[in-house]
Amino acid sequence: MSMELLMNSDNPEKVLQTMQPFIESMMHYECALMEIETKLKVLNTEFASQYNRNPFESIRCRLKKPLSIVEKMKRKGLEISIENIEENLTDIAGVRVICSFPEDIYTVSELLTKQDDIRVVCVKDYIRNPKPNGYRSLHLIVEIPIFLSNEKKYMKVEVQFRTIAMDFWASLDHKLKYKKDNLKHPEIIAKELKKCADTITAMDYKMQEIRSLLE
Ligand code: GTP
Ligand code: MG
């Protein structure tokens, strides 16, 4: 797909024809999201019936917006083509799994990655190695096959695992990120947020300890 063709064409049919491969690729990512979501829900259901509790609280799926895809490709200095996008962007399909306790994150992520149709591309453990700002989450890039009428295609999906507390923290930190330029002293807020991250970490493990005492 060439962007020039898209911009210059006066012919709507031609534009649509040009966009078709992109629309198809997005549909493939959507299918991959459905596969991952189902796998996680199956684990949750099985776990609930065996241990009488849910290993995760909630799950959210999202597809990256076309504009964000184009912007990210530009940032990376890559030419826009379906092949380049599918090869280089790993977060077009994103799943966020919110767990109650840190140890559940490792339980669920291991149960997912050991399934024999899943390929693990990359693991970033920001729980064992938090970012300097205090960000914590477990990130996986996995490839999952989708079965189309005439092919089996592996699609990349980014799966982020967080506790409720980590998610609460990350959403406030996200606000700081895009409001930063309008703030007088963003560094003071960043410092306060880092303190919150430390408090939240301590709380996550304290709560986990209490849970294990109750079991
Ligand atoms: P992106 O290009 O931004 O996707 O990041 P990356 O390729 O360096 O990968 P990384 O695994 O570090 O981050 C992927 C995603 O994790 C981001 O798009 C955010 O959703 C989330 N994330 C990473 N770092 C932070 C952070 O400091 N704060 C918040 N709120 N979210 C973060
Ligand atoms: Mg991203």
PDB file of C-alpha atoms and ligand atoms in Angstrom:
ATOM      1  CA  MET A   1       0.000   0.000   0.000  1.00  0.00           C
ATOM      2  CA  SER A   2       1.479   3.357  -0.967  1.00  0.00           C
ATOM      3  CA  MET A   3       0.382   6.410   1.011  1.00  0.00           C
ATOM      4  CA  GLU A   4       0.817   8.625  -2.061  1.00  0.00           C
ATOM      5  CA  LEU A   5      -1.671   6.596  -3.983  1.00  0.00           C
ATOM      6  CA  LEU A   6      -4.114   6.998  -1.109  1.00  0.00           C
ATOM      7  CA  MET A   7      -3.737  10.768  -0.957  1.00  0.00           C
ATOM      8  CA  ASN A   8      -3.714  11.453  -4.678  1.00  0.00           C
ATOM      9  CA  SER A   9      -6.424   9.235  -5.915  1.00  0.00           C
ATOM     10  CA  ASP A  10      -9.693  10.877  -6.907  1.00  0.00           C
ATOM     11  CA  ASN A  11     -11.189   7.499  -7.488  1.00  0.00           C
ATOM     12  CA  PRO A  12     -12.946   6.141  -4.351  1.00  0.00           C
ATOM     13  CA  GLU A  13     -12.977   2.600  -5.709  1.00  0.00           C
ATOM     14  CA  LYS A  14      -9.248   2.754  -6.250  1.00  0.00           C
ATOM     15  CA  VAL A  15      -8.736   4.106  -2.740  1.00  0.00           C
ATOM     16  CA  LEU A  16     -10.805   1.290  -1.275  1.00  0.00           C
ATOM     17  CA  GLN A  17      -8.944  -1.274  -3.347  1.00  0.00           C
ATOM     18  CA  THR A  18      -5.662   0.144  -2.089  1.00  0.00           C
ATOM     19  CA  MET A  19      -6.864  -0.014   1.503  1.00  0.00           C
ATOM     20  CA  GLN A  20      -8.153  -3.584   1.244  1.00  0.00           C
ATOM     21  CA  PRO A  21      -4.900  -5.331   2.283  1.00  0.00           C
ATOM     22  CA  PHE A  22      -4.678  -3.037   5.323  1.00  0.00           C
ATOM     23  CA  ILE A  23      -8.286  -3.722   6.299  1.00  0.00           C
ATOM     24  CA  GLU A  24      -7.586  -7.444   5.937  1.00  0.00           C
ATOM     25  CA  SER A  25      -4.449  -7.258   8.052  1.00  0.00           C
ATOM     26  CA  MET A  26      -6.404  -5.474  10.817  1.00  0.00           C
ATOM     27  CA  MET A  27      -9.041  -8.192  10.624  1.00  0.00           C
ATOM     28  CA  HIS A  28      -6.274 -10.783  11.139  1.00  0.00           C
ATOM     29  CA  TYR A  29      -5.094  -8.945  14.262  1.00  0.00           C
ATOM     30  CA  GLU A  30      -8.662  -8.870  15.521  1.00  0.00           C
ATOM     31  CA  CYS A  31      -8.869 -12.650  15.057  1.00  0.00           C
ATOM     32  CA  ALA A  32      -5.592 -13.067  16.951  1.00  0.00           C
ATOM     33  CA  LEU A  33      -7.041 -10.986  19.810  1.00  0.00           C
ATOM     34  CA  MET A  34     -10.082 -13.259  19.918  1.00  0.00           C
ATOM     35  CA  GLU A  35      -7.841 -16.345  20.098  1.00  0.00           C
ATOM     36  CA  ILE A  36      -5.793 -14.965  22.993  1.00  0.00           C
ATOM     37  CA  GLU A  37      -8.858 -13.713  24.831  1.00  0.00           C
ATOM     38  CA  THR A  38     -10.491 -17.135  24.543  1.00  0.00           C
ATOM     39  CA  LYS A  39      -7.366 -18.924  25.770  1.00  0.00           C
ATOM     40  CA  LEU A  40      -7.203 -16.654  28.813  1.00  0.00           C
ATOM     41  CA  LYS A  41     -10.899 -17.048  29.545  1.00  0.00           C
ATOM     42  CA  VAL A  42     -10.570 -20.832  29.318  1.00  0.00           C
ATOM     43  CA  LEU A  43      -7.744 -20.719  31.871  1.00  0.00           C
ATOM     44  CA  ASN A  44      -9.827 -18.497  34.116  1.00  0.00           C
ATOM     45  CA  THR A  45     -12.843 -20.789  33.933  1.00  0.00           C
ATOM     46  CA  GLU A  46     -10.800 -23.923  34.617  1.00  0.00           C
ATOM     47  CA  PHE A  47      -8.953 -22.249  37.489  1.00  0.00           C
ATOM     48  CA  ALA A  48     -12.210 -21.003  38.989  1.00  0.00           C
ATOM     49  CA  SER A  49     -13.733 -24.467  39.002  1.00  0.00           C
ATOM     50  CA  GLN A  50     -10.576 -26.081  40.453  1.00  0.00           C
ATOM     51  CA  TYR A  51      -9.533 -23.550  43.071  1.00  0.00           C
ATOM     52  CA  ASN A  52     -12.700 -21.574  43.558  1.00  0.00           C
ATOM     53  CA  ARG A  53     -11.118 -18.255  42.623  1.00  0.00           C
ATOM     54  CA  ASN A  54     -10.278 -16.306  39.480  1.00  0.00           C
ATOM     55  CA  PRO A  55      -6.612 -15.797  38.604  1.00  0.00           C
ATOM     56  CA  PHE A  56      -7.434 -12.554  36.853  1.00  0.00           C
ATOM     57  CA  GLU A  57      -9.904  -9.770  37.507  1.00  0.00           C
ATOM     58  CA  SER A  58     -10.504  -8.492  33.999  1.00  0.00           C
ATOM     59  CA  ILE A  59      -9.192  -8.536  30.471  1.00  0.00           C
ATOM     60  CA  ARG A  60      -9.160  -5.726  27.911  1.00  0.00           C
ATOM     61  CA  CYS A  61      -8.385  -6.025  24.215  1.00  0.00           C
ATOM     62  CA  ARG A  62      -7.604  -3.210  21.817  1.00  0.00           C
ATOM     63  CA  LEU A  63      -6.440  -2.708  18.252  1.00  0.00           C
ATOM     64  CA  LYS A  64      -4.013   0.108  17.512  1.00  0.00           C
ATOM     65  CA  LYS A  65      -5.636   2.963  15.578  1.00  0.00           C
ATOM     66  CA  PRO A  66      -4.563   3.414  11.926  1.00  0.00           C
ATOM     67  CA  LEU A  67      -3.230   6.912  12.691  1.00  0.00           C
ATOM     68  CA  SER A  68      -1.091   5.577  15.564  1.00  0.00           C
ATOM     69  CA  ILE A  69       0.229   2.845  13.283  1.00  0.00           C
ATOM     70  CA  VAL A  70       1.271   5.372  10.630  1.00  0.00           C
ATOM     71  CA  GLU A  71       2.814   7.675  13.256  1.00  0.00           C
ATOM     72  CA  LYS A  72       4.804   4.825  14.824  1.00  0.00           C
ATOM     73  CA  MET A  73       6.088   3.652  11.437  1.00  0.00           C
ATOM     74  CA  LYS A  74       7.178   7.228  10.723  1.00  0.00           C
ATOM     75  CA  ARG A  75       8.904   7.463  14.131  1.00  0.00           C
ATOM     76  CA  LYS A  76      10.776   4.258  13.352  1.00  0.00           C
ATOM     77  CA  GLY A  77      11.717   5.615   9.911  1.00  0.00           C
ATOM     78  CA  LEU A  78      10.034   2.712   8.121  1.00  0.00           C
ATOM     79  CA  GLU A  79       8.195   2.739   4.850  1.00  0.00           C
ATOM     80  CA  ILE A  80       4.485   1.960   5.131  1.00  0.00           C
ATOM     81  CA  SER A  81       3.660  -1.463   3.771  1.00  0.00           C
ATOM     82  CA  ILE A  82       1.652  -4.332   5.205  1.00  0.00           C
ATOM     83  CA  GLU A  83       4.781  -6.504   5.350  1.00  0.00           C
ATOM     84  CA  ASN A  84       6.747  -3.802   7.190  1.00  0.00           C
ATOM     85  CA  ILE A  85       3.923  -3.134   9.624  1.00  0.00           C
ATOM     86  CA  GLU A  86       3.377  -6.816  10.437  1.00  0.00           C
ATOM     87  CA  GLU A  87       7.115  -7.403  10.760  1.00  0.00           C
ATOM     88  CA  ASN A  88       8.069  -4.352  12.821  1.00  0.00           C
ATOM     89  CA  LEU A  89       5.114  -3.340  14.976  1.00  0.00           C
ATOM     90  CA  THR A  90       4.486  -5.737  17.819  1.00  0.00           C
ATOM     91  CA  ASP A  91       1.673  -3.878  19.559  1.00  0.00           C
ATOM     92  CA  ILE A  92      -1.069  -3.594  16.935  1.00  0.00           C
ATOM     93  CA  ALA A  93      -3.072  -6.188  18.831  1.00  0.00           C
ATOM     94  CA  GLY A  94      -2.923  -5.571  22.582  1.00  0.00           C
ATOM     95  CA  VAL A  95      -4.364  -7.483  25.513  1.00  0.00           C
ATOM     96  CA  ARG A  96      -4.242  -6.252  29.087  1.00  0.00           C
ATOM     97  CA  VAL A  97      -4.819  -8.810  31.809  1.00  0.00           C
ATOM     98  CA  ILE A  98      -5.503  -7.390  35.259  1.00  0.00           C
ATOM     99  CA  CYS A  99      -4.771  -9.738  38.157  1.00  0.00           C
ATOM    100  CA  SER A 100      -5.390  -9.351  41.875  1.00  0.00           C
ATOM    101  CA  PHE A 101      -1.975 -10.594  43.029  1.00  0.00           C
ATOM    102  CA  PRO A 102       1.558 -10.551  41.550  1.00  0.00           C
ATOM    103  CA  GLU A 103       1.975 -14.335  41.740  1.00  0.00           C
ATOM    104  CA  ASP A 104      -1.172 -14.842  39.651  1.00  0.00           C
ATOM    105  CA  ILE A 105       0.519 -12.864  36.868  1.00  0.00           C
ATOM    106  CA  TYR A 106       3.277 -15.473  36.618  1.00  0.00           C
ATOM    107  CA  THR A 107       0.843 -18.370  36.962  1.00  0.00           C
ATOM    108  CA  VAL A 108      -1.407 -17.163  34.143  1.00  0.00           C
ATOM    109  CA  SER A 109       1.412 -16.013  31.846  1.00  0.00           C
ATOM    110  CA  GLU A 110       3.197 -19.367  32.178  1.00  0.00           C
ATOM    111  CA  LEU A 111      -0.007 -21.304  31.526  1.00  0.00           C
ATOM    112  CA  LEU A 112      -0.488 -19.216  28.393  1.00  0.00           C
ATOM    113  CA  THR A 113       3.049 -19.350  27.014  1.00  0.00           C
ATOM    114  CA  LYS A 114       3.472 -23.094  27.516  1.00  0.00           C
ATOM    115  CA  GLN A 115       0.566 -23.840  25.155  1.00  0.00           C
ATOM    116  CA  ASP A 116       2.060 -25.512  22.111  1.00  0.00           C
ATOM    117  CA  ASP A 117       0.554 -23.234  19.452  1.00  0.00           C
ATOM    118  CA  ILE A 118       1.973 -20.091  21.048  1.00  0.00           C
ATOM    119  CA  ARG A 119       5.399 -18.731  20.150  1.00  0.00           C
ATOM    120  CA  VAL A 120       6.999 -16.364  22.626  1.00  0.00           C
ATOM    121  CA  VAL A 121       8.788 -13.585  20.746  1.00  0.00           C
ATOM    122  CA  CYS A 122       9.855 -11.432  23.680  1.00  0.00           C
ATOM    123  CA  VAL A 123       9.376 -11.070  27.427  1.00  0.00           C
ATOM    124  CA  LYS A 124       9.915  -7.800  29.302  1.00  0.00           C
ATOM    125  CA  ASP A 125       9.549  -8.244  33.025  1.00  0.00           C
ATOM    126  CA  TYR A 126       9.056  -4.774  34.458  1.00  0.00           C
ATOM    127  CA  ILE A 127       7.834  -6.359  37.701  1.00  0.00           C
ATOM    128  CA  ARG A 128      11.177  -7.923  38.595  1.00  0.00           C
ATOM    129  CA  ASN A 129      12.923  -4.990  36.862  1.00  0.00           C
ATOM    130  CA  PRO A 130      10.684  -1.918  37.217  1.00  0.00           C
ATOM    131  CA  LYS A 131      11.295   1.119  35.004  1.00  0.00           C
ATOM    132  CA  PRO A 132      13.073   4.040  36.734  1.00  0.00           C
ATOM    133  CA  ASN A 133       9.776   5.986  36.886  1.00  0.00           C
ATOM    134  CA  GLY A 134       8.210   3.125  38.882  1.00  0.00           C
ATOM    135  CA  TYR A 135       6.299   1.439  36.023  1.00  0.00           C
ATOM    136  CA  ARG A 136       5.627  -2.250  36.667  1.00  0.00           C
ATOM    137  CA  SER A 137       3.950  -4.849  34.420  1.00  0.00           C
ATOM    138  CA  LEU A 138       4.876  -8.070  32.687  1.00  0.00           C
ATOM    139  CA  HIS A 139       4.940  -7.661  28.895  1.00  0.00           C
ATOM    140  CA  LEU A 140       4.891 -10.557  26.477  1.00  0.00           C
ATOM    141  CA  ILE A 141       5.023 -10.443  22.719  1.00  0.00           C
ATOM    142  CA  VAL A 142       3.584 -13.701  21.444  1.00  0.00           C
ATOM    143  CA  GLU A 143       2.708 -15.084  18.053  1.00  0.00           C
ATOM    144  CA  ILE A 144      -0.508 -17.004  17.693  1.00  0.00           C
ATOM    145  CA  PRO A 145      -1.781 -18.795  14.595  1.00  0.00           C
ATOM    146  CA  ILE A 146      -5.112 -17.852  13.091  1.00  0.00           C
ATOM    147  CA  PHE A 147      -6.768 -20.260  10.717  1.00  0.00           C
ATOM    148  CA  LEU A 148      -8.166 -18.536   7.636  1.00  0.00           C
ATOM    149  CA  SER A 149     -10.000 -20.206   4.780  1.00  0.00           C
ATOM    150  CA  ASN A 150      -6.807 -20.726   2.795  1.00  0.00           C
ATOM    151  CA  GLU A 151      -3.899 -20.190   5.174  1.00  0.00           C
ATOM    152  CA  LYS A 152      -2.565 -20.487   8.696  1.00  0.00           C
ATOM    153  CA  LYS A 153      -1.018 -17.176   9.669  1.00  0.00           C
ATOM    154  CA  TYR A 154       0.963 -16.272  12.789  1.00  0.00           C
ATOM    155  CA  MET A 155       0.041 -12.881  14.228  1.00  0.00           C
ATOM    156  CA  LYS A 156       1.885 -10.905  16.913  1.00  0.00           C
ATOM    157  CA  VAL A 157       0.014  -9.883  20.052  1.00  0.00           C
ATOM    158  CA  GLU A 158       1.302  -7.807  22.970  1.00  0.00           C
ATOM    159  CA  VAL A 159       0.006  -9.132  26.293  1.00  0.00           C
ATOM    160  CA  GLN A 160       0.451  -6.934  29.356  1.00  0.00           C
ATOM    161  CA  PHE A 161      -0.108  -8.437  32.797  1.00  0.00           C
ATOM    162  CA  ARG A 162      -0.625  -6.123  35.774  1.00  0.00           C
ATOM    163  CA  THR A 163      -2.144  -6.127  39.212  1.00  0.00           C
ATOM    164  CA  ILE A 164      -5.096  -3.823  39.890  1.00  0.00           C
ATOM    165  CA  ALA A 165      -2.731  -1.530  41.778  1.00  0.00           C
ATOM    166  CA  MET A 166      -0.146  -1.471  38.959  1.00  0.00           C
ATOM    167  CA  ASP A 167      -2.926  -0.635  36.482  1.00  0.00           C
ATOM    168  CA  PHE A 168      -4.227   2.165  38.683  1.00  0.00           C
ATOM    169  CA  TRP A 169      -0.712   3.583  38.865  1.00  0.00           C
ATOM    170  CA  ALA A 170      -0.055   3.232  35.105  1.00  0.00           C
ATOM    171  CA  SER A 171      -3.210   5.111  34.158  1.00  0.00           C
ATOM    172  CA  LEU A 172      -2.199   8.092  36.281  1.00  0.00           C
ATOM    173  CA  ASP A 173       1.337   7.934  34.920  1.00  0.00           C
ATOM    174  CA  HIS A 174      -0.113   7.901  31.395  1.00  0.00           C
ATOM    175  CA  LYS A 175      -1.917  11.171  32.177  1.00  0.00           C
ATOM    176  CA  LEU A 176       1.358  12.679  33.342  1.00  0.00           C
ATOM    177  CA  LYS A 177       2.985  11.670  30.061  1.00  0.00           C
ATOM    178  CA  TYR A 178       0.661  13.687  27.868  1.00  0.00           C
ATOM    179  CA  LYS A 179       0.128  16.609  30.257  1.00  0.00           C
ATOM    180  CA  LYS A 180       3.843  17.010  31.010  1.00  0.00           C
ATOM    181  CA  ASP A 181       4.438  19.930  28.639  1.00  0.00           C
ATOM    182  CA  ASN A 182       1.732  22.044  30.273  1.00  0.00           C
ATOM    183  CA  LEU A 183       2.991  21.512  33.806  1.00  0.00           C
ATOM    184  CA  LYS A 184       5.268  23.885  35.669  1.00  0.00           C
ATOM    185  CA  HIS A 185       7.034  21.215  37.685  1.00  0.00           C
ATOM    186  CA  PRO A 186       6.476  17.805  36.101  1.00  0.00           C
ATOM    187  CA  GLU A 187       9.502  16.465  37.985  1.00  0.00           C
ATOM    188  CA  ILE A 188       7.766  16.991  41.343  1.00  0.00           C
ATOM    189  CA  ILE A 189       4.752  14.993  40.180  1.00  0.00           C
ATOM    190  CA  ALA A 190       7.058  12.315  38.757  1.00  0.00           C
ATOM    191  CA  LYS A 191       8.758  12.056  42.142  1.00  0.00           C
ATOM    192  CA  GLU A 192       5.422  11.738  43.944  1.00  0.00           C
ATOM    193  CA  LEU A 193       4.317   9.085  41.462  1.00  0.00           C
ATOM    194  CA  LYS A 194       7.522   7.135  42.039  1.00  0.00           C
ATOM    195  CA  LYS A 195       6.739   7.175  45.777  1.00  0.00           C
ATOM    196  CA  CYS A 196       3.244   5.863  45.008  1.00  0.00           C
ATOM    197  CA  ALA A 197       4.785   3.085  42.909  1.00  0.00           C
ATOM    198  CA  ASP A 198       6.904   1.992  45.877  1.00  0.00           C
ATOM    199  CA  THR A 199       3.914   2.093  48.232  1.00  0.00           C
ATOM    200  CA  ILE A 200       1.809   0.129  45.767  1.00  0.00           C
ATOM    201  CA  THR A 201       4.541  -2.495  45.364  1.00  0.00           C
ATOM    202  CA  ALA A 202       4.720  -3.002  49.114  1.00  0.00           C
ATOM    203  CA  MET A 203       0.932  -3.217  49.289  1.00  0.00           C
ATOM    204  CA  ASP A 204       0.701  -5.754  46.434  1.00  0.00           C
ATOM    205  CA  TYR A 205       3.033  -8.135  48.279  1.00  0.00           C
ATOM    206  CA  LYS A 206       1.451  -7.506  51.686  1.00  0.00           C
ATOM    207  CA  MET A 207      -1.984  -8.343  50.265  1.00  0.00           C
ATOM    208  CA  GLN A 208      -0.553 -11.468  48.654  1.00  0.00           C
ATOM    209  CA  GLU A 209       0.927 -12.508  51.988  1.00  0.00           C
ATOM    210  CA  ILE A 210      -2.432 -12.025  53.704  1.00  0.00           C
ATOM    211  CA  ARG A 211      -4.170 -14.047  51.016  1.00  0.00           C
ATOM    212  CA  SER A 212      -1.782 -16.946  51.459  1.00  0.00           C
ATOM    213  CA  LEU A 213      -2.445 -16.851  55.207  1.00  0.00           C
ATOM    214  CA  LEU A 214      -6.151 -17.074  54.517  1.00  0.00           C
ATOM    215  CA  GLU A 215      -5.837 -20.094  52.227  1.00  0.00           C
TER     216      GLU A 215
HETATM  217  P1  GTP B   1       6.166   1.468  22.813  1.00  0.00           P
HETATM  218  O1  GTP B   1       6.918   1.752  21.556  1.00  0.00           O
HETATM  219  O2  GTP B   1       5.663   2.703  23.518  1.00  0.00           O
HETATM  220  O3  GTP B   1       5.051   0.498  22.588  1.00  0.00           O
HETATM  221  O4  GTP B   1       7.188   0.844  23.851  1.00  0.00           O
HETATM  222  P2  GTP B   1       8.360  -0.245  23.688  1.00  0.00           P
HETATM  223  O5  GTP B   1       8.368  -0.800  22.313  1.00  0.00           O
HETATM  224  O6  GTP B   1       9.614   0.319  24.238  1.00  0.00           O
HETATM  225  O7  GTP B   1       7.850  -1.437  24.628  1.00  0.00           O
HETATM  226  P3  GTP B   1       7.540  -1.490  26.174  1.00  0.00           P
HETATM  227  O8  GTP B   1       7.304  -2.957  26.405  1.00  0.00           O
HETATM  228  O9  GTP B   1       8.554  -0.814  27.029  1.00  0.00           O
HETATM  229  O10 GTP B   1       6.158  -0.688  26.340  1.00  0.00           O
HETATM  230  C1  GTP B   1       5.002  -1.097  25.699  1.00  0.00           C
HETATM  231  C2  GTP B   1       3.776  -0.498  26.335  1.00  0.00           C
HETATM  232  O11 GTP B   1       3.818  -0.625  27.762  1.00  0.00           O
HETATM  233  C3  GTP B   1       3.544   0.972  26.125  1.00  0.00           C
HETATM  234  O12 GTP B   1       2.939   1.230  24.889  1.00  0.00           O
HETATM  235  C4  GTP B   1       2.623   1.313  27.308  1.00  0.00           C
HETATM  236  O13 GTP B   1       1.308   0.825  27.081  1.00  0.00           O
HETATM  237  C5  GTP B   1       3.218   0.485  28.405  1.00  0.00           C
HETATM  238  N1  GTP B   1       4.266   1.224  29.128  1.00  0.00           N
HETATM  239  C6  GTP B   1       5.600   1.063  29.026  1.00  0.00           C
HETATM  240  N2  GTP B   1       6.248   1.908  29.838  1.00  0.00           N
HETATM  241  C7  GTP B   1       5.304   2.628  30.489  1.00  0.00           C
HETATM  242  C8  GTP B   1       5.358   3.675  31.483  1.00  0.00           C
HETATM  243  O14 GTP B   1       6.407   4.141  31.922  1.00  0.00           O
HETATM  244  N3  GTP B   1       4.155   4.172  31.913  1.00  0.00           N
HETATM  245  C9  GTP B   1       2.965   3.703  31.439  1.00  0.00           C
HETATM  246  N4  GTP B   1       1.844   4.259  31.924  1.00  0.00           N
HETATM  247  N5  GTP B   1       2.889   2.731  30.516  1.00  0.00           N
HETATM  248  C10 GTP B   1       4.034   2.205  30.035  1.00  0.00           C
HETATM  249 MG    MG B   2       2.939   0.389  22.448  1.00  0.00          MG
END
